[in-house]
Amino acid sequence: MRLLERVRKEWFMVGIVVAIGAAKLEPSVGVNGGPLKPEITVSYIAVATIFFNSGLSLKTEAAAIFNSAFGSFLGIVVTPVLLLLFLGSSSSVPFTSIFSQLFMTVVVPLVIGQIVRRYIKDWLERKKPPFGVVSSSVLLMIIYTTFCDTFSNPNIDLDKFSLILILFIIVSIQLSFMLLTFVFSTRNNSGFTPADTVAIIFCSTHKSLTLGIPMLKIVFAGHEHLSLISLPLLIYHPAQILLGSVLVPTIKSWMVSRQKGVKLTRPTV
């Protein structure tokens, strides 16, 4: 029974495994030109659906949520610019094409979603549609078609040593980010409470696949190694969940002890 509850709670993680497994069994279904027509249904419709859904659910009158989303959407501009800087003006990167597609499939659906939200805000707050489930389900389709392209290409292979190395690097990066945020947020002049520090550690270092995968799909459209490029992001998501579950008891104990210390040392009036 506990296993079933755990599966229901982590259904998205299970879905990723199932999607990759299905792509391995029958990659021809999700390849470009295949029955699912991912060059249209995924590259345009699926990505636009995710960001329209985000615009519909985004409460712009809550500053923290808006800032978080706005920071993530800076990648729309930063990603093509970084590609241009690193690869140079003589490279074959279609900067204008990438930017225009990002704008049409990310910015426009997001803005439309926000406009629609203004008219049906009361209904949305009353009914509370499952925005997260919708975006995650569409995301699974993107992951499935991405790996279909990989498994249909016999020239692409990832050995076990490389996979373990990537896993080690990702976990190390995640731990380093969490350690840095802990150090800076606990400095004497930071002004943060222990509870603030815990929120900073988990919120500032954690990212979902919702933004990253669609952007990679657009920027590296048609690239035969797209799934390998997406692999670090696919590992980062479960790694942060695993590390979070492992570190929560320790961080919670630290927070409780620090809060007790603050109460004990607070002067009485």
Tab-separated table of C-alpha atoms in Angstrom:
chain	number	residue	atom	x	y	z
A	1	MET	CA	0.000	0.000	0.000
A	2	ARG	CA	2.833	2.385	0.862
A	3	LEU	CA	4.526	1.539	-2.431
A	4	LEU	CA	1.352	2.399	-4.348
A	5	GLU	CA	1.041	5.709	-2.513
A	6	ARG	CA	4.676	6.471	-3.260
A	7	VAL	CA	4.153	5.713	-6.954
A	8	ARG	CA	1.126	8.003	-7.046
A	9	LYS	CA	3.104	10.766	-5.383
A	10	GLU	CA	6.072	10.379	-7.724
A	11	TRP	CA	4.030	9.550	-10.821
A	12	PHE	CA	5.990	11.988	-12.962
A	13	MET	CA	9.306	10.300	-12.170
A	14	VAL	CA	7.739	6.925	-12.955
A	15	GLY	CA	6.365	8.442	-16.150
A	16	ILE	CA	9.857	9.495	-17.259
A	17	VAL	CA	11.116	5.925	-16.860
A	18	VAL	CA	8.093	4.563	-18.722
A	19	ALA	CA	8.462	7.140	-21.510
A	20	ILE	CA	12.137	6.298	-22.038
A	21	GLY	CA	11.375	2.563	-21.889
A	22	ALA	CA	8.559	2.921	-24.448
A	23	ALA	CA	10.859	4.916	-26.713
A	24	LYS	CA	13.430	2.134	-26.487
A	25	LEU	CA	10.878	-0.549	-27.393
A	26	GLU	CA	9.319	1.255	-30.374
A	27	PRO	CA	11.237	4.395	-31.377
A	28	SER	CA	9.644	4.628	-34.818
A	29	VAL	CA	6.384	5.943	-33.328
A	30	GLY	CA	7.854	9.170	-31.990
A	31	VAL	CA	10.576	10.033	-34.511
A	32	ASN	CA	10.311	12.980	-36.874
A	33	GLY	CA	7.989	12.002	-39.676
A	34	GLY	CA	6.478	9.197	-37.582
A	35	PRO	CA	2.817	8.731	-36.579
A	36	LEU	CA	3.008	11.337	-33.794
A	37	LYS	CA	4.500	13.991	-36.103
A	38	PRO	CA	6.648	15.497	-33.298
A	39	GLU	CA	8.089	18.123	-35.658
A	40	ILE	CA	4.640	19.757	-35.366
A	41	THR	CA	2.861	18.292	-32.329
A	42	VAL	CA	5.880	18.616	-30.024
A	43	SER	CA	8.009	21.442	-31.426
A	44	TYR	CA	5.043	23.795	-31.629
A	45	ILE	CA	1.794	22.533	-30.080
A	46	ALA	CA	3.197	20.774	-26.987
A	47	VAL	CA	5.663	23.531	-26.095
A	48	ALA	CA	3.058	26.249	-26.635
A	49	THR	CA	0.575	24.294	-24.479
A	50	ILE	CA	3.032	24.157	-21.569
A	51	PHE	CA	3.671	27.894	-21.622
A	52	PHE	CA	0.017	28.814	-22.183
A	53	ASN	CA	-0.742	26.649	-19.159
A	54	SER	CA	1.991	28.463	-17.223
A	55	GLY	CA	0.548	31.856	-18.184
A	56	LEU	CA	-2.918	30.703	-17.170
A	57	SER	CA	-1.754	29.521	-13.749
A	58	LEU	CA	0.791	32.265	-12.984
A	59	LYS	CA	-0.403	34.667	-10.285
A	60	THR	CA	1.419	37.842	-11.272
A	61	GLU	CA	0.032	39.710	-8.193
A	62	ALA	CA	2.255	37.382	-6.046
A	63	ALA	CA	5.779	38.986	-6.474
A	64	ALA	CA	7.831	35.912	-5.511
A	65	ILE	CA	6.103	33.653	-8.036
A	66	PHE	CA	6.378	36.263	-10.779
A	67	ASN	CA	10.071	36.895	-10.104
A	68	SER	CA	10.802	33.176	-10.181
A	69	ALA	CA	9.057	32.763	-13.520
A	70	PHE	CA	10.577	35.928	-14.953
A	71	GLY	CA	14.067	34.758	-13.987
A	72	SER	CA	13.484	31.469	-15.753
A	73	PHE	CA	12.144	33.145	-18.878
A	74	LEU	CA	15.318	35.213	-19.192
A	75	GLY	CA	16.714	32.016	-20.667
A	76	ILE	CA	14.683	32.781	-23.779
A	77	VAL	CA	17.069	35.650	-24.494
A	78	VAL	CA	20.194	34.429	-22.716
A	79	THR	CA	20.346	30.969	-24.335
A	80	PRO	CA	20.581	32.126	-27.980
A	81	VAL	CA	22.998	34.915	-26.997
A	82	LEU	CA	25.303	32.468	-25.198
A	83	LEU	CA	25.207	30.135	-28.203
A	84	LEU	CA	26.230	33.012	-30.431
A	85	LEU	CA	29.050	34.078	-28.082
A	86	PHE	CA	30.497	30.602	-27.557
A	87	LEU	CA	30.113	29.325	-31.104
A	88	GLY	CA	30.942	32.620	-32.822
A	89	SER	CA	29.326	34.561	-35.613
A	90	SER	CA	30.809	32.194	-38.191
A	91	SER	CA	28.955	29.195	-36.804
A	92	SER	CA	25.849	27.693	-38.332
A	93	VAL	CA	23.592	28.551	-35.373
A	94	PRO	CA	20.353	30.075	-36.772
A	95	PHE	CA	20.106	32.838	-34.152
A	96	THR	CA	17.132	34.659	-35.701
A	97	SER	CA	15.221	31.435	-36.284
A	98	ILE	CA	15.828	30.213	-32.732
A	99	PHE	CA	14.805	33.510	-31.174
A	100	SER	CA	11.655	33.843	-33.279
A	101	GLN	CA	10.561	30.285	-32.495
A	102	LEU	CA	11.231	30.797	-28.804
A	103	PHE	CA	9.200	33.995	-28.931
A	104	MET	CA	6.249	32.435	-30.770
A	105	THR	CA	6.107	29.186	-28.774
A	106	VAL	CA	7.043	30.569	-25.339
A	107	VAL	CA	6.384	34.298	-24.935
A	108	VAL	CA	3.194	34.568	-27.013
A	109	PRO	CA	1.391	31.594	-25.345
A	110	LEU	CA	2.476	32.878	-21.931
A	111	VAL	CA	1.080	36.356	-22.599
A	112	ILE	CA	-2.157	34.907	-24.027
A	113	GLY	CA	-2.468	32.711	-20.936
A	114	GLN	CA	-2.109	35.768	-18.701
A	115	ILE	CA	-4.728	37.674	-20.708
A	116	VAL	CA	-7.202	34.779	-20.546
A	117	ARG	CA	-6.527	34.459	-16.797
A	118	ARG	CA	-7.715	38.023	-16.211
A	119	TYR	CA	-11.184	37.102	-17.529
A	120	ILE	CA	-11.590	33.721	-15.817
A	121	LYS	CA	-9.558	34.372	-12.648
A	122	ASP	CA	-12.483	33.761	-10.273
A	123	TRP	CA	-13.377	30.477	-11.982
A	124	LEU	CA	-9.754	29.312	-11.872
A	125	GLU	CA	-9.414	30.075	-8.160
A	126	ARG	CA	-12.711	28.353	-7.448
A	127	LYS	CA	-12.153	25.196	-9.518
A	128	LYS	CA	-8.334	24.999	-9.146
A	129	PRO	CA	-7.600	23.081	-12.398
A	130	PRO	CA	-4.638	20.634	-12.283
A	131	PHE	CA	-2.161	22.882	-14.110
A	132	GLY	CA	0.825	20.886	-12.893
A	133	VAL	CA	-0.577	17.581	-14.114
A	134	VAL	CA	-1.320	19.011	-17.559
A	135	SER	CA	2.176	20.463	-18.025
A	136	SER	CA	3.869	17.321	-16.691
A	137	SER	CA	1.824	15.069	-19.001
A	138	VAL	CA	2.753	17.143	-22.053
A	139	LEU	CA	6.361	17.136	-20.872
A	140	LEU	CA	6.370	13.328	-20.812
A	141	MET	CA	5.381	13.362	-24.467
A	142	ILE	CA	8.314	15.659	-25.259
A	143	ILE	CA	10.705	13.366	-23.377
A	144	TYR	CA	9.288	10.314	-25.168
A	145	THR	CA	9.749	11.757	-28.658
A	146	THR	CA	13.228	13.044	-27.776
A	147	PHE	CA	14.405	9.566	-26.842
A	148	CYS	CA	12.636	8.033	-29.829
A	149	ASP	CA	15.014	10.051	-32.011
A	150	THR	CA	17.952	8.804	-29.961
A	151	PHE	CA	17.108	5.116	-30.019
A	152	SER	CA	16.341	5.237	-33.730
A	153	ASN	CA	19.903	6.436	-34.405
A	154	PRO	CA	22.366	3.500	-34.195
A	155	ASN	CA	25.349	5.862	-34.057
A	156	ILE	CA	24.389	7.241	-30.642
A	157	ASP	CA	25.468	5.332	-27.562
A	158	LEU	CA	26.136	6.276	-23.929
A	159	ASP	CA	28.420	3.960	-21.990
A	160	LYS	CA	27.874	3.218	-18.291
A	161	PHE	CA	31.014	5.046	-17.184
A	162	SER	CA	29.863	8.283	-18.850
A	163	LEU	CA	26.414	7.943	-17.274
A	164	ILE	CA	27.911	7.455	-13.793
A	165	LEU	CA	30.248	10.404	-14.364
A	166	ILE	CA	27.341	12.652	-15.388
A	167	LEU	CA	25.394	11.538	-12.314
A	168	PHE	CA	28.355	12.333	-10.056
A	169	ILE	CA	28.832	15.773	-11.617
A	170	ILE	CA	25.138	16.656	-11.348
A	171	VAL	CA	24.894	15.614	-7.694
A	172	SER	CA	28.112	17.512	-6.916
A	173	ILE	CA	26.756	20.656	-8.595
A	174	GLN	CA	23.477	20.374	-6.702
A	175	LEU	CA	25.237	19.922	-3.352
A	176	SER	CA	27.594	22.817	-4.123
A	177	PHE	CA	24.686	25.149	-4.896
A	178	MET	CA	22.914	24.145	-1.689
A	179	LEU	CA	26.085	24.645	0.350
A	180	LEU	CA	26.727	28.083	-1.172
A	181	THR	CA	23.190	29.273	-0.468
A	182	PHE	CA	23.456	27.956	3.100
A	183	VAL	CA	26.759	29.754	3.721
A	184	PHE	CA	25.620	33.091	2.304
A	185	SER	CA	22.169	33.033	3.920
A	186	THR	CA	23.548	32.246	7.406
A	187	ARG	CA	26.091	35.056	7.508
A	188	ASN	CA	25.731	37.381	10.486
A	189	ASN	CA	24.665	40.355	8.395
A	190	SER	CA	22.339	38.438	6.062
A	191	GLY	CA	19.195	39.272	8.015
A	192	PHE	CA	17.626	35.881	7.274
A	193	THR	CA	15.955	33.714	9.881
A	194	PRO	CA	16.623	29.937	10.012
A	195	ALA	CA	13.280	29.361	8.278
A	196	ASP	CA	14.301	31.810	5.531
A	197	THR	CA	17.555	29.923	5.050
A	198	VAL	CA	15.735	26.626	4.550
A	199	ALA	CA	13.428	28.217	1.973
A	200	ILE	CA	16.406	29.756	0.165
A	201	ILE	CA	18.324	26.458	0.059
A	202	PHE	CA	15.495	24.525	-1.548
A	203	CYS	CA	13.851	27.213	-3.690
A	204	SER	CA	16.913	28.846	-5.229
A	205	THR	CA	18.686	25.610	-6.235
A	206	HIS	CA	15.759	23.578	-7.510
A	207	LYS	CA	14.426	23.650	-11.044
A	208	SER	CA	11.824	21.563	-12.852
A	209	LEU	CA	11.944	20.210	-16.386
A	210	THR	CA	9.019	22.370	-17.506
A	211	LEU	CA	11.165	25.178	-18.894
A	212	GLY	CA	14.434	23.429	-19.689
A	213	ILE	CA	13.244	20.565	-21.886
A	214	PRO	CA	11.020	22.683	-24.204
A	215	MET	CA	13.836	25.220	-24.633
A	216	LEU	CA	16.357	22.506	-25.479
A	217	LYS	CA	13.845	21.046	-27.924
A	218	ILE	CA	13.620	24.400	-29.700
A	219	VAL	CA	17.271	25.460	-29.570
A	220	PHE	CA	18.628	22.064	-30.627
A	221	ALA	CA	15.781	21.099	-32.946
A	222	GLY	CA	16.904	18.398	-35.366
A	223	HIS	CA	20.143	17.749	-33.460
A	224	GLU	CA	20.848	14.016	-33.396
A	225	HIS	CA	22.337	14.226	-29.892
A	226	LEU	CA	19.385	16.119	-28.364
A	227	SER	CA	18.606	13.384	-25.845
A	228	LEU	CA	22.219	13.276	-24.674
A	229	ILE	CA	22.169	17.067	-24.333
A	230	SER	CA	18.952	16.745	-22.295
A	231	LEU	CA	20.349	13.980	-20.079
A	232	PRO	CA	21.978	16.230	-17.421
A	233	LEU	CA	18.673	18.078	-16.981
A	234	LEU	CA	16.756	14.806	-16.765
A	235	ILE	CA	19.167	13.641	-14.046
A	236	TYR	CA	19.134	16.980	-12.200
A	237	HIS	CA	15.394	16.811	-11.560
A	238	PRO	CA	15.297	13.435	-9.732
A	239	ALA	CA	18.652	14.216	-8.074
A	240	GLN	CA	17.234	17.301	-6.380
A	241	ILE	CA	14.223	15.305	-5.169
A	242	LEU	CA	16.460	12.534	-3.820
A	243	LEU	CA	18.863	14.956	-2.116
A	244	GLY	CA	15.965	16.903	-0.694
A	245	SER	CA	14.382	13.822	0.878
A	246	VAL	CA	17.755	12.800	2.343
A	247	LEU	CA	18.676	16.239	3.697
A	248	VAL	CA	15.257	17.347	5.021
A	249	PRO	CA	15.563	15.655	8.466
A	250	THR	CA	19.029	17.163	9.063
A	251	ILE	CA	18.056	20.635	7.834
A	252	LYS	CA	14.834	20.531	9.843
A	253	SER	CA	16.741	19.632	13.024
A	254	TRP	CA	19.170	22.490	12.372
A	255	MET	CA	16.326	24.951	11.843
A	256	VAL	CA	14.475	23.896	15.000
A	257	SER	CA	17.633	24.095	17.129
A	258	ARG	CA	18.533	27.530	15.735
A	259	GLN	CA	14.999	28.831	16.282
A	260	LYS	CA	15.105	27.643	19.901
A	261	GLY	CA	18.471	29.370	20.316
A	262	VAL	CA	17.054	32.616	18.943
A	263	LYS	CA	14.112	32.483	21.345
A	264	LEU	CA	16.365	31.783	24.319
A	265	THR	CA	18.712	34.664	23.573
A	266	ARG	CA	16.006	37.187	22.729
A	267	PRO	CA	15.859	39.887	25.413
A	268	THR	CA	12.684	40.165	27.444
A	269	VAL	CA	10.783	43.435	27.602
